[in-house]
PDB file of C-alpha atoms in Angstrom:
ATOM      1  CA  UNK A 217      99.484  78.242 108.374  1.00 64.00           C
ATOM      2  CA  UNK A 218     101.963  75.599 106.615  1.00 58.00           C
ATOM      3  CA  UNK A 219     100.163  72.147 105.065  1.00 56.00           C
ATOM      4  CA  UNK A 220     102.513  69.470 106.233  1.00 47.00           C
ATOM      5  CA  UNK A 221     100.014  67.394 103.698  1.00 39.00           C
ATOM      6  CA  UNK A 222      97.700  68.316 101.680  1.00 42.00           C
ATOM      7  CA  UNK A 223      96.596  71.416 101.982  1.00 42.00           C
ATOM      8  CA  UNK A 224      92.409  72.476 100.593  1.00 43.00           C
ATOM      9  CA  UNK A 225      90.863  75.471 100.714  1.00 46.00           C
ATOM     10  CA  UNK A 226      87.427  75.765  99.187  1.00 44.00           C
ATOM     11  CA  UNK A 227      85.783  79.266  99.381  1.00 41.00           C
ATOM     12  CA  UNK A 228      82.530  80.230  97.855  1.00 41.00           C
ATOM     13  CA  UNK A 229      79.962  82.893  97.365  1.00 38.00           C
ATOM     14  CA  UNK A 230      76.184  82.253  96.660  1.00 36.00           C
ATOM     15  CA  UNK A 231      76.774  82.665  93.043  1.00 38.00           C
ATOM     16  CA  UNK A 232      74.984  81.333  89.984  1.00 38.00           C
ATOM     17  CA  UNK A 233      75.603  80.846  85.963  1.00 37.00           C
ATOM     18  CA  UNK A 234      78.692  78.904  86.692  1.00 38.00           C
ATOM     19  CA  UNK A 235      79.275  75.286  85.059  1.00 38.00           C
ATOM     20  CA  UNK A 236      75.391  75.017  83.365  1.00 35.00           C
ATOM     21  CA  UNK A 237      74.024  77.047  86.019  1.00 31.00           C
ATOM     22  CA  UNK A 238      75.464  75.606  88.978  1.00 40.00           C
ATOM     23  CA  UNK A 239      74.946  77.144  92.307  1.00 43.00           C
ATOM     24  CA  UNK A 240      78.190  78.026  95.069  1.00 41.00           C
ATOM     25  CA  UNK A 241      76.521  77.919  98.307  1.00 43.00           C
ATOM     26  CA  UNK A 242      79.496  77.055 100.384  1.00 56.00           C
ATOM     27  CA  UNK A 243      82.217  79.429 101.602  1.00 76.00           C
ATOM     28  CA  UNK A 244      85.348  78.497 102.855  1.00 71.00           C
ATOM     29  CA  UNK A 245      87.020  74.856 103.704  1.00 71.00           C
ATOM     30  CA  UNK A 246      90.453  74.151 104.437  1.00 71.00           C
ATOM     31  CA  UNK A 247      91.769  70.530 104.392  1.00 69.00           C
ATOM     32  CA  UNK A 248      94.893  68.894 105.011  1.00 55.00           C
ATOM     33  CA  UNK A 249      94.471  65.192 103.735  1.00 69.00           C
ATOM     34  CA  UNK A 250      93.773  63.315 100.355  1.00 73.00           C
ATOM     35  CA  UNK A 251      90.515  63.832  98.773  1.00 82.00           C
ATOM     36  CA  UNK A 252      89.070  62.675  95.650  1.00 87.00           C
ATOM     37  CA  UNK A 253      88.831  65.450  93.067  1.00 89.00           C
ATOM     38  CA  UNK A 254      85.381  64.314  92.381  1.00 91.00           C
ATOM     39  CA  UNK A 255      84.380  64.944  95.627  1.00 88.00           C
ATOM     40  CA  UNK A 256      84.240  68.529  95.449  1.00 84.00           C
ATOM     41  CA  UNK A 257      82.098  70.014  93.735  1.00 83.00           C
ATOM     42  CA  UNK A 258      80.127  73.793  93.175  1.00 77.00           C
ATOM     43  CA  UNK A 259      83.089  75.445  95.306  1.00 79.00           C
ATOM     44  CA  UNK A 260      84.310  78.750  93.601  1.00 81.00           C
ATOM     45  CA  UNK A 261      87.677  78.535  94.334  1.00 79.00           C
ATOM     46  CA  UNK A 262      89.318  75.262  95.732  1.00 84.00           C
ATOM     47  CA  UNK A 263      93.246  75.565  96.789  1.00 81.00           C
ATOM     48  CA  UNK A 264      95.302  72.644  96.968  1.00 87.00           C
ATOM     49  CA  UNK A 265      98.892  71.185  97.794  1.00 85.00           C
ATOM     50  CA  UNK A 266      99.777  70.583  93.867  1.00 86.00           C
ATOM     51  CA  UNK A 267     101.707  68.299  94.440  1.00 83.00           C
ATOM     52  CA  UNK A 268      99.643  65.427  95.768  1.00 83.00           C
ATOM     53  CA  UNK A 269      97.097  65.900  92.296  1.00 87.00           C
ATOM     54  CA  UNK A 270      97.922  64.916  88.594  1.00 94.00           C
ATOM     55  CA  UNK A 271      97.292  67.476  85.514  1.00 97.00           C
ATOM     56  CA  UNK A 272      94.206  65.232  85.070  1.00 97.00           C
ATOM     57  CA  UNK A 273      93.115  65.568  88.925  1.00 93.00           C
ATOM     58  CA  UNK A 274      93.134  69.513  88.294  1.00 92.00           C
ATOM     59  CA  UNK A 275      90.685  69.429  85.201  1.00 97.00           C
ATOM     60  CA  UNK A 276      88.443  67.618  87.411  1.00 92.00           C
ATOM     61  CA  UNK A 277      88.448  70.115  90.160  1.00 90.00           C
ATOM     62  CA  UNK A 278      88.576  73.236  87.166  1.00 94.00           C
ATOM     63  CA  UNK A 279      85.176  71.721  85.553  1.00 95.00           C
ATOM     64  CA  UNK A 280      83.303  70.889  88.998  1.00 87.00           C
ATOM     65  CA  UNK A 281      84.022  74.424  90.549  1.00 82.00           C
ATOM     66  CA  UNK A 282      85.124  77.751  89.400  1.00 83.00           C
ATOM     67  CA  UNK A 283      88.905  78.641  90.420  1.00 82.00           C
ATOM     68  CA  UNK A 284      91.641  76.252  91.273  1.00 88.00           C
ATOM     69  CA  UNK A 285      94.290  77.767  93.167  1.00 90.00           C
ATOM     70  CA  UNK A 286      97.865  76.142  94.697  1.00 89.00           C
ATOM     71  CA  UNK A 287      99.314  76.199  97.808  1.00 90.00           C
ATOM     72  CA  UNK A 288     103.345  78.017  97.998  1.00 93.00           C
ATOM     73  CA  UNK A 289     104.560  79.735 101.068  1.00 94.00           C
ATOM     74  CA  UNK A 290     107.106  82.896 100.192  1.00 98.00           C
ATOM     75  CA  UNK A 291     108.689  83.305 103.405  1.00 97.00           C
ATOM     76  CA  UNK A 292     109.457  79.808 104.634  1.00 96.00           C
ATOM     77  CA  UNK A 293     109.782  76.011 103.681  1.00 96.00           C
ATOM     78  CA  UNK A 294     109.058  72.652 105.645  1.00 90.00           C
ATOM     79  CA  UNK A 295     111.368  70.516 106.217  1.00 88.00           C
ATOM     80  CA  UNK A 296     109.313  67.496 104.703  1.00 85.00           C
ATOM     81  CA  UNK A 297     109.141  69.759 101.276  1.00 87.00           C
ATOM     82  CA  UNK A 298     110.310  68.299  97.869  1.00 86.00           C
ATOM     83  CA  UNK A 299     112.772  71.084  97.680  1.00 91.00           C
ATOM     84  CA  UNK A 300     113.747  71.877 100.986  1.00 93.00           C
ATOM     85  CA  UNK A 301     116.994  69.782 100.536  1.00 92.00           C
ATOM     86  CA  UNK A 302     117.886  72.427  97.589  1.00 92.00           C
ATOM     87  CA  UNK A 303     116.675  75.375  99.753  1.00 94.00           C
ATOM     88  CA  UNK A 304     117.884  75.069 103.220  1.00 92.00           C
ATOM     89  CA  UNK A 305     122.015  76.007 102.863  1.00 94.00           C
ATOM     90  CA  UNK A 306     120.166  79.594 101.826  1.00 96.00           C
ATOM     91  CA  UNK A 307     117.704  79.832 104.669  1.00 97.00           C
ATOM     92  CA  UNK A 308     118.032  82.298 107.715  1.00 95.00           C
ATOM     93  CA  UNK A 309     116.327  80.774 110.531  1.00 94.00           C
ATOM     94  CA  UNK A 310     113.819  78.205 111.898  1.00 94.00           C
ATOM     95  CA  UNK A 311     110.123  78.437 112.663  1.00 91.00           C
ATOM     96  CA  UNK A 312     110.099  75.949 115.813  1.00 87.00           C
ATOM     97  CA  UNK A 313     106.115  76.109 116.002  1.00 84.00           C
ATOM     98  CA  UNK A 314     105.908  74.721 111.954  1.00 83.00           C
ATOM     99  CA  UNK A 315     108.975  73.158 111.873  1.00 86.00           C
ATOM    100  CA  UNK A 316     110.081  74.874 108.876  1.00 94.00           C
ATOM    101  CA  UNK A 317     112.946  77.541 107.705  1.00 97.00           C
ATOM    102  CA  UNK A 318     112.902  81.125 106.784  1.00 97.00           C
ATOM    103  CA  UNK A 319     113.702  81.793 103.028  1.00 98.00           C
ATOM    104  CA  UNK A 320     115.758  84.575 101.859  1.00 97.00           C
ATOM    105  CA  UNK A 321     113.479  86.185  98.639  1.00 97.00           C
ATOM    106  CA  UNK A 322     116.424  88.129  98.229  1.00 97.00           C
ATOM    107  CA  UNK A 323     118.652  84.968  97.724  1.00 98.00           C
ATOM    108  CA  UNK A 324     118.621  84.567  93.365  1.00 97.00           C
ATOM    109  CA  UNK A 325     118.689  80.664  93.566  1.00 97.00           C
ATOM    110  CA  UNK A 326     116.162  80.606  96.122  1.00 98.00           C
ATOM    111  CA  UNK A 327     113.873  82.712  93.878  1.00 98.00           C
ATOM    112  CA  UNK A 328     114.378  81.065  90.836  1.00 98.00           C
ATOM    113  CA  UNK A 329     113.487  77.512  92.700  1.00 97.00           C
ATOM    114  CA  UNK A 330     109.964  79.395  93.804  1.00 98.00           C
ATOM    115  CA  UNK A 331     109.513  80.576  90.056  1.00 98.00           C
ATOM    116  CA  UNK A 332     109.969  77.250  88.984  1.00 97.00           C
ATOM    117  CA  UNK A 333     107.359  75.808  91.069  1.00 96.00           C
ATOM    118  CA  UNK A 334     104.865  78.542  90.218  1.00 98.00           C
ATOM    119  CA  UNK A 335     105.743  77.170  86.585  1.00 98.00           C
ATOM    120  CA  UNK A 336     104.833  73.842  87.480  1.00 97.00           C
ATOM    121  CA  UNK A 337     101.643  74.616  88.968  1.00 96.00           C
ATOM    122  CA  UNK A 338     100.928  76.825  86.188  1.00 98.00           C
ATOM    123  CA  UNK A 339     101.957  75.131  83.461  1.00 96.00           C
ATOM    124  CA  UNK A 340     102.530  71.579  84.373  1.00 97.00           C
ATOM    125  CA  UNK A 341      99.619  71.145  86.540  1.00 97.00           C
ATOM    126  CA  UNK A 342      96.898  73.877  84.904  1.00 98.00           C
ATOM    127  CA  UNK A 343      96.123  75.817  88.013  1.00 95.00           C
ATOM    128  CA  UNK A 344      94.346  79.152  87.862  1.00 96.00           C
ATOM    129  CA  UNK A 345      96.963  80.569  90.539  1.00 94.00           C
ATOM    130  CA  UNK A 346      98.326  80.473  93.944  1.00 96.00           C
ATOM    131  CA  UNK A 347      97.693  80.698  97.856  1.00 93.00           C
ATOM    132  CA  UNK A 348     100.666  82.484  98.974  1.00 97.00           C
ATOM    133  CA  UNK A 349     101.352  81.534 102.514  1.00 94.00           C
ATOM    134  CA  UNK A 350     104.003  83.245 104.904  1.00 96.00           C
ATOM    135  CA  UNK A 351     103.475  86.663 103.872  1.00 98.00           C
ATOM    136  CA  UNK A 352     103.718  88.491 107.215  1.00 97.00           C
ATOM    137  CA  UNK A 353     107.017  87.366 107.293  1.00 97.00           C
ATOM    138  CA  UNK A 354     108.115  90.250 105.538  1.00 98.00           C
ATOM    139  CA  UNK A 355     105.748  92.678 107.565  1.00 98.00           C
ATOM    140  CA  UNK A 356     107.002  94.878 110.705  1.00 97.00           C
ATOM    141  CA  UNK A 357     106.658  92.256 113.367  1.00 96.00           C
ATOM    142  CA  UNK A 358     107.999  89.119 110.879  1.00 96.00           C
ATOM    143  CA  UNK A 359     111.647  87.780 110.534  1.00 96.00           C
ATOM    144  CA  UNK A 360     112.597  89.180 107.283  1.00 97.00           C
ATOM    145  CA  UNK A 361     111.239  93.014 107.335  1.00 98.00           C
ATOM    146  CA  UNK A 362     113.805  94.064 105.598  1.00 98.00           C
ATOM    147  CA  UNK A 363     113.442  91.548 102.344  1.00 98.00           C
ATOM    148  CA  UNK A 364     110.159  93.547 101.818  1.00 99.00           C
ATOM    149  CA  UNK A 365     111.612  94.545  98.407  1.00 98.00           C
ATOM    150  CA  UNK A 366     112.854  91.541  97.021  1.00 98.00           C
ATOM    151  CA  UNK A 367     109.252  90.254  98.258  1.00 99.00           C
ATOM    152  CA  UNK A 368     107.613  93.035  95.783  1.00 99.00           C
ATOM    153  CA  UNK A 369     110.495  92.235  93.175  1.00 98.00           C
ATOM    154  CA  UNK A 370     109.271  88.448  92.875  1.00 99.00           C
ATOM    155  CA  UNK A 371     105.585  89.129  92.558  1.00 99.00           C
ATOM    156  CA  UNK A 372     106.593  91.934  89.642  1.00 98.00           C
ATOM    157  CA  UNK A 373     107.878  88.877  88.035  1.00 98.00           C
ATOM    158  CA  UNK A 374     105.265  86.502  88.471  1.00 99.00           C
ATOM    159  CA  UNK A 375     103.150  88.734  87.126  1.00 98.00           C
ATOM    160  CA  UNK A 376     105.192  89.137  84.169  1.00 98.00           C
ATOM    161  CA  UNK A 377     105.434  86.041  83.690  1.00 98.00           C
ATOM    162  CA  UNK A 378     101.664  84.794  84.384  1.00 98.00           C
ATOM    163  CA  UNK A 379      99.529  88.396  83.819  1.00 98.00           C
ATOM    164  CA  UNK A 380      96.333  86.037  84.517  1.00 97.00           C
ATOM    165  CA  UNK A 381      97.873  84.197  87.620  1.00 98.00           C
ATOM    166  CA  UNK A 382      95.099  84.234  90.499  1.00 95.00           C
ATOM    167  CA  UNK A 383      96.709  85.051  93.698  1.00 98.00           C
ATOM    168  CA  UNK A 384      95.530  84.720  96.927  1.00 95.00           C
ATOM    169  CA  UNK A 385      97.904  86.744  99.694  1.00 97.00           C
ATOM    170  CA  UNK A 386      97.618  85.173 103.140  1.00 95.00           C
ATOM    171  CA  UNK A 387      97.828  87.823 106.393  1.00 96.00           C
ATOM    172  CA  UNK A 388     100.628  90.870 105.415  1.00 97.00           C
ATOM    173  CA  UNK A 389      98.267  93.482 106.570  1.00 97.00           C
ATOM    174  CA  UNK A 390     100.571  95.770 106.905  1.00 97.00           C
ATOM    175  CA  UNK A 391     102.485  95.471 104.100  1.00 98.00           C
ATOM    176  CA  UNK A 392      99.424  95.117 101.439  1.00 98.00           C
ATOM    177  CA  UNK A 393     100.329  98.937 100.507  1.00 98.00           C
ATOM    178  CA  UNK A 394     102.806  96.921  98.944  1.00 98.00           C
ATOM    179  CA  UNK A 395     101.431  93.767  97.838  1.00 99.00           C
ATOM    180  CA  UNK A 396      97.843  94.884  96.691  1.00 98.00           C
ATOM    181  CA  UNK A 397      98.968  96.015  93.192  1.00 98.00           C
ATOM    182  CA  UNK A 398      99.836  91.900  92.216  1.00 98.00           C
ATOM    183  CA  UNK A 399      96.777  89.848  94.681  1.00 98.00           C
ATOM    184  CA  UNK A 400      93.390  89.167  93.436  1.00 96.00           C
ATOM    185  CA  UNK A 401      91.994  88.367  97.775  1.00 94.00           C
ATOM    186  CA  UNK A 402      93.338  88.625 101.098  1.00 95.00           C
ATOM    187  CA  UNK A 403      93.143  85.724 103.708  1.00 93.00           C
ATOM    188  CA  UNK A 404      93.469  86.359 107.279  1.00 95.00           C
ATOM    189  CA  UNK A 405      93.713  83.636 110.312  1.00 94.00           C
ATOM    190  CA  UNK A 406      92.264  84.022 114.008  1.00 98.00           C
ATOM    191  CA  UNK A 407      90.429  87.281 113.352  1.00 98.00           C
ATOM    192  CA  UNK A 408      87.951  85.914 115.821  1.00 98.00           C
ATOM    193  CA  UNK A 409      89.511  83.337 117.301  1.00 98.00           C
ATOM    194  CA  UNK A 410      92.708  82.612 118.860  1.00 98.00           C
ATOM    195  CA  UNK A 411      94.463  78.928 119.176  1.00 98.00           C
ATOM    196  CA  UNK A 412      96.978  78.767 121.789  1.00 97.00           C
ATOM    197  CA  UNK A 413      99.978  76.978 119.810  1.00 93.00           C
ATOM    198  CA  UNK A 414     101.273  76.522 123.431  1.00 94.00           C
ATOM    199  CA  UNK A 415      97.969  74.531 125.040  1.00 97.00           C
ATOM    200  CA  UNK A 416      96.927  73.071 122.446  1.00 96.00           C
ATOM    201  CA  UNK A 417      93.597  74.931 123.687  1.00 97.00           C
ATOM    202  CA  UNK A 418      91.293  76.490 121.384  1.00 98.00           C
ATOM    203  CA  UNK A 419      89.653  79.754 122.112  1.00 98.00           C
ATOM    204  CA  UNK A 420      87.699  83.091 121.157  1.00 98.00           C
ATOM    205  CA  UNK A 421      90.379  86.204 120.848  1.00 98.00           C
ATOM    206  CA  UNK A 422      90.272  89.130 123.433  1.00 97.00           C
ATOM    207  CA  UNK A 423      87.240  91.028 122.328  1.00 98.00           C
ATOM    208  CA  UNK A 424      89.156  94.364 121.671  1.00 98.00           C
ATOM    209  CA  UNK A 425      91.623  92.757 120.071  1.00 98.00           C
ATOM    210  CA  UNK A 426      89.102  91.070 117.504  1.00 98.00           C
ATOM    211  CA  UNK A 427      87.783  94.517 117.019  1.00 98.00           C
ATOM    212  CA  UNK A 428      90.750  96.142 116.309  1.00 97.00           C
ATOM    213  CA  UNK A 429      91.627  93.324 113.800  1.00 97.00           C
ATOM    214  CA  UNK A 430      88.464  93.724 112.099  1.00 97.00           C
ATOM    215  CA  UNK A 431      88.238  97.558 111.659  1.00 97.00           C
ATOM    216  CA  UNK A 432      92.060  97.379 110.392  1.00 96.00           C
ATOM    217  CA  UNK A 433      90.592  94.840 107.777  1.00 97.00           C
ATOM    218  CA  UNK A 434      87.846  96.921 107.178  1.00 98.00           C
ATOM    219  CA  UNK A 435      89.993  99.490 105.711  1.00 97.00           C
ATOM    220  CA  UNK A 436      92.321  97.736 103.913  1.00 97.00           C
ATOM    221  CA  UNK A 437      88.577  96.194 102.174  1.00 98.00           C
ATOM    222  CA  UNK A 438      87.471 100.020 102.355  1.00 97.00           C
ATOM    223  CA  UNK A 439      90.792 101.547 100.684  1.00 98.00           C
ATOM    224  CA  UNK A 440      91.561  99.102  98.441  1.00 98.00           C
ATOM    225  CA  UNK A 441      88.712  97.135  97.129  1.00 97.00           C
ATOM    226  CA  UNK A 442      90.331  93.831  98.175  1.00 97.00           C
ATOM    227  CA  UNK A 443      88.475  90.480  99.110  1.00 93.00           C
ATOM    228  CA  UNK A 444      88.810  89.739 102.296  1.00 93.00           C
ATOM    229  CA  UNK A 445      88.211  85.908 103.427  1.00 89.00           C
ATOM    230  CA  UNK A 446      88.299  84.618 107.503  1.00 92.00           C
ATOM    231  CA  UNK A 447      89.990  81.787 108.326  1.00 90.00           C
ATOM    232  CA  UNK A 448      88.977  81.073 111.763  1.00 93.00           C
ATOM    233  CA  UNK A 449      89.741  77.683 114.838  1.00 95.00           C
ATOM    234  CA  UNK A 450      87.453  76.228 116.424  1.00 96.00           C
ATOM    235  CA  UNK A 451      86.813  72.370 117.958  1.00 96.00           C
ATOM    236  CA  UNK A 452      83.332  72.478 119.273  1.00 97.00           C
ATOM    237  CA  UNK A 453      80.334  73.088 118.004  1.00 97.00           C
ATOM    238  CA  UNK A 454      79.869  75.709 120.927  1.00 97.00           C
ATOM    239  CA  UNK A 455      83.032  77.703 120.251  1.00 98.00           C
ATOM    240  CA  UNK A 456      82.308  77.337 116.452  1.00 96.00           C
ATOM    241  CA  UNK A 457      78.555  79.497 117.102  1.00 97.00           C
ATOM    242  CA  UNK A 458      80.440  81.962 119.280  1.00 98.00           C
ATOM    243  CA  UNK A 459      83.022  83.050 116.249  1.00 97.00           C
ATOM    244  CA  UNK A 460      79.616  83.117 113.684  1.00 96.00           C
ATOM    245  CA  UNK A 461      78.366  85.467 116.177  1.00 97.00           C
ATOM    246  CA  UNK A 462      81.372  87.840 115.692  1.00 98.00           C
ATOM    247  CA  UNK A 463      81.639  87.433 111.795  1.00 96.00           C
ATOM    248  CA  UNK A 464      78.875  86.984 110.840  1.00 95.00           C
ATOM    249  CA  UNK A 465      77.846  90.833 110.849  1.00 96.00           C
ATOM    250  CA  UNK A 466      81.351  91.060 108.145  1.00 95.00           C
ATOM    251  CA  UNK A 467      79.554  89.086 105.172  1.00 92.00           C
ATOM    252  CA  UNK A 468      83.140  88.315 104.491  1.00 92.00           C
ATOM    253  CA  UNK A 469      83.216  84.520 103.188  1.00 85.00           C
ATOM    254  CA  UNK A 470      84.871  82.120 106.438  1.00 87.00           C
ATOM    255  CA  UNK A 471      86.280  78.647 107.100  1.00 85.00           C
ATOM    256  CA  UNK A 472      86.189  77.299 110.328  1.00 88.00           C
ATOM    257  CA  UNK A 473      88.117  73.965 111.540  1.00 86.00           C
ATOM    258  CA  UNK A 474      91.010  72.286 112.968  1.00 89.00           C
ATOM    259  CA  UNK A 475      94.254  74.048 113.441  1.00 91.00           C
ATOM    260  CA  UNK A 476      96.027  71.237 111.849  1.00 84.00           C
ATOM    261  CA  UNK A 477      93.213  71.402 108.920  1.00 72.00           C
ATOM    262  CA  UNK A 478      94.412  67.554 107.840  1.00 75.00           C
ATOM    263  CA  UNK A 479      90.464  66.494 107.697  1.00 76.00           C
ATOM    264  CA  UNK A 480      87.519  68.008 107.020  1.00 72.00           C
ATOM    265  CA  UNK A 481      85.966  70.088 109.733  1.00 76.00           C
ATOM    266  CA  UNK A 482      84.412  68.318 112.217  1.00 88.00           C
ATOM    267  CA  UNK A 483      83.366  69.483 115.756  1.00 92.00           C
ATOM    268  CA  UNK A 484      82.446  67.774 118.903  1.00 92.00           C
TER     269      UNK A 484
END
């Protein structure tokens, strides 16, 4: 998942005592567009594309709902990034389907321009943390398998750095042996469903595949007492009911939307 915008994520739990007893009673919402900050409201966590909101945007968002979270990818960059221009003499490959490049963690001046922009969202901007995006990149079936340690290296640091830092891993299930010591949650894409980058078609995943996904989820929930939170495709209102049918029965929190998440969800 890579914004090529504005990237929002909004996930809640049916919580109360927040913000003069305000109530969360939505989960998850992912949005790739401008928004006013005022518009949200009563979300517990609300991730962002930093860059696109001032310091003064971000107390907004921090007094209207409970975490405020940024959006970074570790493993690659887009091309229409800020600091791609100072990043892509170290990268190692492209990523035709998000038209962005692979980084090399391992790379110091590539690692130091990441910690930099975790400074800016944390210092500059006031967020409570970070979405990290592009995890899986340095799992068993990714590019960079074997940067898996400079991977672990950097979040050591970040949380040296930031001991309070919210992070949010997306996908890496099977590296989170690794990871789970430094994230807070765990986000995971087409569990249920499965977009077909090819087509263009939306669709429900293979049933014993979505199975299998969920029970390895399960346990990584089970064994290491780690959030986990569904981000699921859909572009009907039909196809939407048939992926609440399979989740549901989780309680995990969901979003479900466009693939290109640049508007809020709608569904014909």
């Amino acid at each position: 998942m890579q914004p090529t915008k504005l990237f929002v994520m909004v996930f809640s739990f049916l919580l109360g005592g927040f913000a003069s007893a305000q109530e969360f009673k939505n989960e998850v919402l992912f949005c790739y567009g401008d928004f006013y900050p005022e518009q949200i409201k009563g979300y517990q966590t609300v991730v962002l594309e930093g860059s696109h909101f001032s310091k003064a945007d971000i107390e907004i968002l921090k007094k209207q709902n409970k975490t405020v979270l940024g959006y970074i990818s570790l493993g690659e960059v887009n091309s229409d990034a800020a600091y791609y221009d100072s990043l892509k003499e170290f990268t190692l490959g492209k990523n035709e389907i998000w038209d962005s490049y692979i980084l090399d963690l391992e790379n110091h001046y590539t690692s130091e321009v990441l910690l930099k922009l975790f400074n800016e969202a944390m210092q500059t901007k006031g967020l409570d943390g970070l979405f990290l995006d592009n995890v899986d990149n340095y799992g068993p079936y990714g590019p960079t398998p074997e940067k898996l340690p400079a991977l672990v290296s950097f979040l050591v640091k970040v949380k040296e750095l930031y001991p309070e830092i919210y992070l949010l891993q997306n996908a890496g299930v099977f590296i989170t042996d690794q990871t789970q010591e430094y994230i807070n949650a765990m986000a995971i894409e087409s569990v249920a469903s499965d977009y077909n980058f090819k087509t263009n078609k939306y669709r429900l995943r293979n049933f014993k595949e979505f199975e299998e996904q969920l029970e390895r989820l399960k346990e990584i929930h089970e064994q290491y007492d780690l959030p986990i939170i569904l981000i699921e495709y859909a572009d009907t209102k039909k196809l939407r009911s048939k992926i609440l049918e399979r989740i549901n029965p989780t309680s995990w929190p969901y979003f479900i939307g466009g693939i290109q998440l640049q508007k809020l969800p709608e569904f014909k």
